[in-house]
Amino acid sequence: MLVAFEAGGLIRALILFLLYPMISLCRQELALKVMVFVCFLGLKKERFVEGRAVLPKFFLEDVGRESFEVLRRGKMTVGVSDLPQVMVESFLRDYLEVDFVVGRELKVFRGYFVGLMEERRERGFQVVKMAPDVIGIGCFRKCLDREWFLNCKEIYLVSEQERRNWHQLPRDLYPKPLIFHDGRLAFRPTFWATLSMFMWLPIGFTLGIIRAIVALSSLPFEIKFPILHLTGAQIKISNPELATTNNANGALYVCNHRTLLDPLMLSYCLRTPLTAVVYSLSRVSEIISPIKTARLTRNRGQDAELMHKLLSQGNLVVCPEGTTCREPYLLRFSPLFTEISDRIFPAAIDYDVSMFYGTTARGFKSLDSLFLLMNPQPSCSVRFLNMVRGGADETGDDVETSKYKTANLVQAMIAEELGFTCTKLTRKDKYLILAGNEGIVGDGKKV
């Protein structure tokens, strides 16, 4: 379902869902072939990145701590799967550090998947044959007469009851931190959860439009908040008194970047108009935005001059990560904001969603905010932190060193407040992992 929805779209996902009762009556091998056919037929091979951008998150949440501990004892590991290679290879290699992955190849015609599977690669099998002491781990549902188990010194089989008693692998034990992932679905698409989603979609779409109209309207804040709460959306504010300022030239607010609505949420919480500087924004979002937006060019001199000018005209908000991050991590903060004002007001923002993510790296970005507002009960929390002094500090550091220290300090303050982890990763790292590019869209602009 993840492949069908994220790579194929809503219609393909609905087809798979409607066929599922019939598929569940088929033998396991036939059922798998039918599902693969429905999910992959007509998808372009070079554009299929869901195997590394979407599926690892859900696979990791299904890893048992007990099986992972056994896996880590092996000197060399070979993962064997009935699933297509493109679905499991990135997860097993990158996140479980499996040495060889043996899945099933998908047939391709003129660069497009035709939905038919070929037999597995033999490379991993040759490794198993040459190894002196091989231990096989499988489950009782699989046949034992497969060639993979012929050279095993020992074989351990796990029953479904044993597997249900396993504990989920904690996030801090992941061999590689899961920092980036893509896709719209924020839930595990089991049959009943997917049924709930399809039933909710007409209501959610209508509710999302209503919420968007209210949020983008010119109604007073005293009226907007109660209406949004009545529709199920919640905005929680902490320590608003820390954001007050008497600066005649306007205040500089700095926040982490979770969705495109971050500056708007700050404006709602402060109950005052803000100007948001952004690195990219779809034309649709720019036109309907109820607050003023200004595009940055990624030219440090030009951007600094623009931000100085905007700050002299009023309050300014900037998200120095440069791109959104869903997981509990903060990307590197660009230090440009430390050069703009000597009074910096940090704000920590987080969202709680149950059905759809409001960000994407490869999808239609103009729909990001709508997907966020389509959740049954979207919740946003905004926590204002103590003011930070910008500019050169009193320790004698030069300006260049001081601005990086200040940027790191603001990042650390926000991370501590949210319980997140600071990283040195950037927008470029995100798009290389999720989209296979450096964040370049069709017109040559960086997103």
XYZ file of C-alpha atoms in Angstrom:
447
model
C 0.000 0.000 0.000
C 2.888 2.373 0.712
C 4.301 1.789 -2.763
C 0.882 2.079 -4.394
C -0.030 5.315 -2.606
C 3.314 7.109 -2.545
C 4.651 6.049 -5.957
C 1.435 5.375 -7.862
C -1.063 7.804 -6.392
C -4.483 7.710 -4.782
C -6.274 5.847 -7.602
C -3.730 3.013 -7.645
C -3.949 2.751 -3.864
C -7.744 2.520 -4.064
C -7.518 -0.238 -6.692
C -5.152 -2.245 -4.492
C -7.426 -1.738 -1.499
C -10.522 -2.909 -3.375
C -8.669 -5.998 -4.651
C -7.232 -6.889 -1.255
C -10.128 -9.102 -0.008
C -9.734 -11.245 -3.115
C -5.932 -11.181 -2.889
C -6.035 -12.389 0.715
C -7.770 -15.582 -0.437
C -4.938 -16.463 -2.832
C -1.837 -18.480 -2.080
C 1.007 -16.400 -0.683
C 3.109 -16.463 -3.843
C 0.182 -15.588 -6.114
C -1.017 -12.871 -3.751
C 2.443 -11.308 -3.754
C 2.632 -11.351 -7.559
C -0.785 -9.693 -7.895
C 0.100 -6.954 -5.405
C 3.462 -6.294 -7.069
C 1.760 -6.105 -10.455
C -0.832 -3.578 -9.246
C 1.753 -1.455 -7.416
C 4.555 -1.334 -9.996
C 2.888 -1.538 -13.407
C 3.826 1.570 -15.388
C 6.106 3.176 -12.808
C 9.286 4.707 -14.197
C 12.311 2.840 -12.874
C 14.641 5.819 -12.490
C 12.011 7.789 -10.565
C 11.272 5.055 -8.039
C 12.957 6.195 -4.817
C 10.343 5.006 -2.325
C 12.607 2.073 -1.462
C 15.060 4.460 0.187
C 12.851 7.479 0.935
C 9.611 5.999 2.320
C 9.810 2.305 3.221
C 12.823 2.300 5.627
C 10.857 4.225 8.275
C 8.071 1.626 8.330
C 10.459 -1.333 8.064
C 12.491 -0.049 11.025
C 9.357 0.262 13.126
C 8.723 -3.438 12.457
C 12.185 -4.677 13.489
C 12.252 -6.766 16.673
C 15.014 -6.012 19.139
C 15.615 -9.722 19.709
C 16.166 -10.513 16.025
C 18.325 -7.406 15.602
C 20.644 -8.502 18.429
C 21.112 -11.888 16.756
C 21.750 -10.228 13.408
C 24.502 -8.052 14.867
C 26.478 -11.108 16.007
C 27.165 -12.319 12.491
C 30.473 -11.579 10.780
C 28.699 -11.484 7.434
C 24.968 -11.186 6.869
C 22.806 -12.035 3.866
C 19.215 -10.834 3.681
C 16.820 -12.930 1.589
C 13.386 -11.596 0.698
C 10.471 -12.518 -1.531
C 9.844 -8.812 -2.053
C 11.283 -6.904 -5.027
C 14.913 -5.866 -4.601
C 14.088 -2.171 -5.057
C 11.811 -2.272 -2.012
C 14.179 -3.822 0.531
C 17.772 -3.235 -0.585
C 18.250 0.296 0.741
C 16.661 -0.532 4.091
C 18.738 -3.681 4.653
C 22.032 -2.204 3.464
C 21.813 1.317 4.838
C 19.892 0.820 8.069
C 20.578 -2.787 9.142
C 24.051 -2.943 7.543
C 23.352 -6.258 5.806
C 26.267 -7.224 3.545
C 24.310 -8.887 0.726
C 20.669 -8.438 -0.207
C 18.912 -11.028 -2.327
C 15.473 -9.922 -3.463
C 13.556 -10.412 -6.695
C 14.190 -8.321 -9.761
C 11.386 -6.520 -11.547
C 11.142 -6.709 -15.319
C 11.574 -3.412 -17.111
C 10.452 -2.325 -20.576
C 11.817 0.940 -21.986
C 12.559 2.252 -18.530
C 9.195 1.336 -16.987
C 8.298 -1.499 -14.624
C 5.872 -3.998 -16.118
C 4.874 -5.409 -12.731
C 6.374 -8.892 -13.219
C 9.079 -10.378 -11.000
C 12.106 -12.408 -12.014
C 14.004 -14.880 -9.870
C 16.454 -13.766 -7.214
C 20.054 -12.856 -7.820
C 22.486 -15.663 -7.147
C 25.367 -13.630 -5.734
C 24.258 -13.931 -2.121
C 23.664 -17.662 -2.541
C 27.243 -18.157 -3.710
C 28.500 -16.338 -0.619
C 26.441 -18.639 1.608
C 27.790 -21.739 -0.156
C 31.416 -20.675 0.380
C 30.999 -19.709 4.045
C 32.243 -22.392 6.508
C 29.795 -21.817 9.385
C 26.378 -20.613 8.336
C 23.430 -20.068 10.636
C 19.996 -19.710 9.053
C 17.181 -17.745 10.658
C 13.702 -18.012 9.212
C 10.063 -18.457 10.143
C 7.783 -21.467 10.225
C 5.677 -20.135 7.349
C 8.565 -20.652 4.913
C 9.516 -23.982 3.390
C 12.727 -25.557 4.681
C 13.657 -27.289 1.449
C 14.917 -24.076 -0.123
C 18.475 -24.049 -1.346
C 19.309 -21.242 1.049
C 19.202 -23.594 4.028
C 21.126 -26.492 2.501
C 24.537 -25.219 3.664
C 23.436 -24.029 7.091
C 25.200 -25.508 10.102
C 22.253 -24.508 12.291
C 18.731 -23.339 11.524
C 16.538 -21.314 13.853
C 12.852 -20.941 13.085
C 10.644 -18.317 14.693
C 6.944 -18.846 15.214
C 4.361 -16.096 14.869
C 3.706 -16.274 18.616
C 7.383 -15.692 19.375
C 7.511 -12.846 16.915
C 4.528 -11.131 18.533
C 6.362 -11.207 21.857
C 9.377 -9.358 20.462
C 10.047 -5.780 21.531
C 10.252 -2.987 19.008
C 13.797 -1.856 18.266
C 14.351 1.494 20.053
C 15.307 4.448 17.903
C 18.598 4.943 19.764
C 19.727 1.456 18.683
C 19.286 2.082 14.964
C 22.668 1.435 13.265
C 21.994 4.567 11.222
C 19.743 7.385 12.487
C 16.517 7.828 10.534
C 16.641 11.586 9.934
C 15.022 11.929 6.522
C 12.030 10.216 4.993
C 9.384 11.192 2.479
C 5.810 10.316 1.629
C 2.411 11.591 2.704
C 1.148 8.775 4.942
C 1.903 9.252 8.631
C 0.388 5.920 9.705
C 1.064 2.245 9.069
C -1.393 1.369 6.258
C -2.999 -1.789 7.595
C -6.339 -2.799 6.073
C -8.494 -1.110 8.725
C -6.317 1.989 8.953
C -6.422 2.372 5.165
C -10.201 1.902 5.182
C -10.429 4.701 7.745
C -8.305 6.922 5.528
C -10.484 6.410 2.434
C -13.621 7.051 4.502
C -12.073 10.188 5.984
C -10.784 11.672 2.714
C -14.017 13.435 1.604
C -14.551 14.824 5.112
C -10.873 15.676 5.532
C -10.684 17.486 2.210
C -13.744 19.583 3.042
C -12.476 20.273 6.539
C -9.030 21.158 5.193
C -10.536 23.719 2.808
C -12.592 25.258 5.620
C -9.564 25.470 7.903
C -7.486 27.000 5.109
C -10.142 29.641 4.373
C -10.327 30.578 8.062
C -6.544 30.624 8.479
C -6.007 32.739 5.378
C -8.876 35.120 6.014
C -8.591 38.628 7.419
C -10.703 37.766 10.441
C -9.394 39.001 13.814
C -7.259 36.525 15.741
C -9.875 36.456 18.503
C -12.318 34.932 16.000
C -9.899 32.683 14.079
C -8.718 30.730 17.110
C -12.174 29.593 18.323
C -13.252 28.616 14.794
C -10.094 26.579 14.202
C -10.546 24.869 17.566
C -14.138 24.012 16.686
C -12.907 22.250 13.519
C -10.449 20.142 15.535
C -7.255 22.113 14.872
C -5.274 23.172 17.920
C -2.557 25.778 18.510
C -0.722 25.644 21.823
C 1.368 28.614 22.962
C 4.021 28.627 25.693
C 5.834 31.622 27.196
C 4.548 34.327 24.816
C 5.869 36.989 27.194
C 9.438 36.044 26.183
C 8.740 37.267 22.643
C 7.827 40.803 23.559
C 10.192 43.552 22.442
C 10.424 47.323 22.442
C 12.756 47.437 19.463
C 11.568 50.216 17.163
C 13.023 48.524 14.086
C 11.181 45.259 14.545
C 12.094 41.918 16.120
C 13.946 38.986 14.555
C 12.265 35.638 15.296
C 14.136 32.416 14.562
C 12.405 29.019 14.549
C 13.006 25.472 13.433
C 11.347 24.386 10.192
C 8.651 21.708 10.357
C 6.119 22.865 7.724
C 5.394 25.799 5.442
C 2.952 27.116 8.042
C 5.647 27.823 10.651
C 5.812 31.618 10.044
C 2.022 31.779 9.961
C 1.785 29.957 13.298
C 4.229 32.443 14.820
C 2.154 35.326 13.507
C -0.995 33.803 15.038
C 0.695 33.285 18.401
C 2.159 36.798 18.487
C -1.048 38.263 17.081
C 0.965 40.630 14.954
C 1.920 40.685 11.249
C 5.300 39.222 10.312
C 7.430 39.078 7.197
C 8.766 35.604 6.438
C 11.969 35.150 4.447
C 11.959 31.858 2.543
C 14.334 30.057 0.225
C 11.512 28.704 -1.880
C 7.757 28.835 -1.952
C 5.289 27.739 -4.578
C 3.540 30.530 -6.421
C 0.188 29.325 -5.111
C 1.362 29.453 -1.492
C 2.953 32.844 -2.073
C -0.231 34.332 -3.536
C -2.610 33.093 -0.831
C -0.258 33.685 2.117
C -1.869 36.091 4.627
C 1.550 37.331 5.735
C 4.211 38.994 3.639
C 6.904 36.721 2.200
C 10.275 37.518 0.647
C 12.448 35.151 -1.364
C 16.111 34.679 -0.526
C 18.649 34.070 -3.306
C 21.291 32.076 -1.353
C 23.685 34.916 -2.170
C 24.893 35.892 1.301
C 25.467 39.565 0.537
C 22.148 40.103 -1.229
C 20.191 38.119 1.360
C 21.759 40.012 4.280
C 20.913 43.342 2.661
C 17.324 42.239 2.031
C 16.855 40.992 5.597
C 18.278 44.223 7.063
C 15.814 46.214 4.973
C 12.827 44.066 5.946
C 13.746 44.148 9.635
C 13.841 47.941 9.562
C 10.235 47.860 8.320
C 8.821 45.445 10.901
C 9.023 42.046 12.543
C 10.883 39.329 10.631
C 10.877 35.527 10.960
C 13.476 33.156 9.491
C 13.887 29.356 9.477
C 17.687 28.923 9.251
C 17.504 25.176 8.530
C 16.516 26.107 4.988
C 14.238 23.078 4.571
C 11.774 21.056 6.613
C 12.618 18.011 8.718
C 9.919 15.688 10.101
C 11.891 13.537 12.494
C 13.115 14.719 15.941
C 16.302 16.247 14.531
C 17.417 19.769 13.704
C 19.463 20.429 10.578
C 22.395 22.824 10.583
C 21.403 26.443 11.219
C 22.771 28.880 8.651
C 24.464 31.689 10.660
C 23.217 34.480 8.378
C 20.485 35.464 10.830
C 23.088 36.269 13.510
C 24.387 39.137 11.350
C 20.984 40.797 11.030
C 20.188 41.756 14.612
C 21.805 41.715 18.050
C 18.483 40.644 19.593
C 17.283 37.185 18.496
C 14.031 35.638 19.700
C 14.074 31.812 19.284
C 10.868 29.809 18.958
C 10.486 26.017 19.050
C 7.713 24.652 16.815
C 6.357 21.131 16.550
C 3.298 19.456 15.025
C 1.273 16.371 15.832
C -0.411 14.613 12.902
C -2.051 11.205 12.684
C -2.828 10.652 9.009
C -0.934 12.905 6.565
C 2.406 14.692 6.598
C 2.370 18.326 5.572
C 5.747 18.226 3.811
C 7.209 16.461 0.805
C 10.502 16.388 -1.077
C 9.201 15.048 -4.397
C 5.453 15.650 -4.449
C 3.381 18.751 -5.154
C 4.604 21.265 -2.592
C 1.612 23.519 -3.197
C -0.530 20.832 -1.501
C 1.633 20.553 1.612
C -0.451 22.855 3.781
C -3.722 21.286 2.609
C -2.523 17.787 3.539
C -1.530 19.081 6.969
C -4.956 20.649 7.498
C -6.704 17.457 6.317
C -5.620 15.566 9.432
C -8.484 14.770 11.830
C -6.947 16.758 14.685
C -3.790 18.600 13.626
C -1.987 20.167 16.546
C 0.743 22.804 16.591
C 2.764 23.844 19.625
C 4.819 27.058 19.689
C 7.217 27.640 22.575
C 9.046 30.937 22.870
C 12.525 30.867 24.440
C 14.800 33.400 26.097
C 16.254 36.099 23.885
C 19.784 35.514 22.531
C 22.293 38.277 21.870
C 23.751 38.298 18.363
C 26.991 39.857 17.149
C 30.478 39.470 18.622
C 30.517 38.106 22.162
C 32.518 39.134 25.174
C 35.023 36.277 25.010
C 37.132 37.944 22.362
C 35.981 35.732 19.466
C 36.040 37.399 16.099
C 32.791 38.074 14.280
C 33.112 35.019 12.015
C 33.590 32.646 14.950
C 30.937 34.361 17.044
C 28.171 34.047 14.471
C 28.641 30.273 14.216
C 28.629 29.975 17.997
C 25.424 31.988 18.181
C 23.756 29.925 15.463
C 24.757 26.709 17.232
C 23.489 28.098 20.538
C 20.070 28.898 19.099
C 19.921 25.455 17.477
C 20.837 23.783 20.785
C 18.236 25.784 22.717
C 15.433 24.797 20.351
C 16.585 21.164 20.253
C 16.659 20.954 24.053
C 13.193 22.460 24.350
C 11.712 19.970 21.856
C 13.803 16.971 22.909
C 15.368 16.823 19.447
C 18.937 16.054 18.346
C 21.181 18.586 16.592
C 22.881 17.563 13.346
C 25.235 19.157 10.821
C 23.168 17.948 7.878
C 21.847 20.480 5.347
C 19.159 20.904 2.721
C 21.537 19.408 0.147
C 21.901 16.226 2.209
C 18.144 15.886 2.511
C 17.424 16.118 -1.192
C 20.303 13.837 -2.172
C 18.829 11.135 0.060
C 15.145 11.597 -0.719
C 15.088 12.841 -4.304
C 18.511 12.002 -5.732
C 19.285 15.656 -6.505
C 20.529 18.765 -4.732
C 17.135 20.374 -4.445
C 16.885 21.619 -8.027
C 13.408 21.959 -9.518
C 12.422 22.309 -13.151
C 13.198 26.020 -13.493
C 16.690 25.551 -12.067
C 15.855 27.040 -8.684
C 16.770 25.365 -5.442
C 13.898 24.254 -3.209
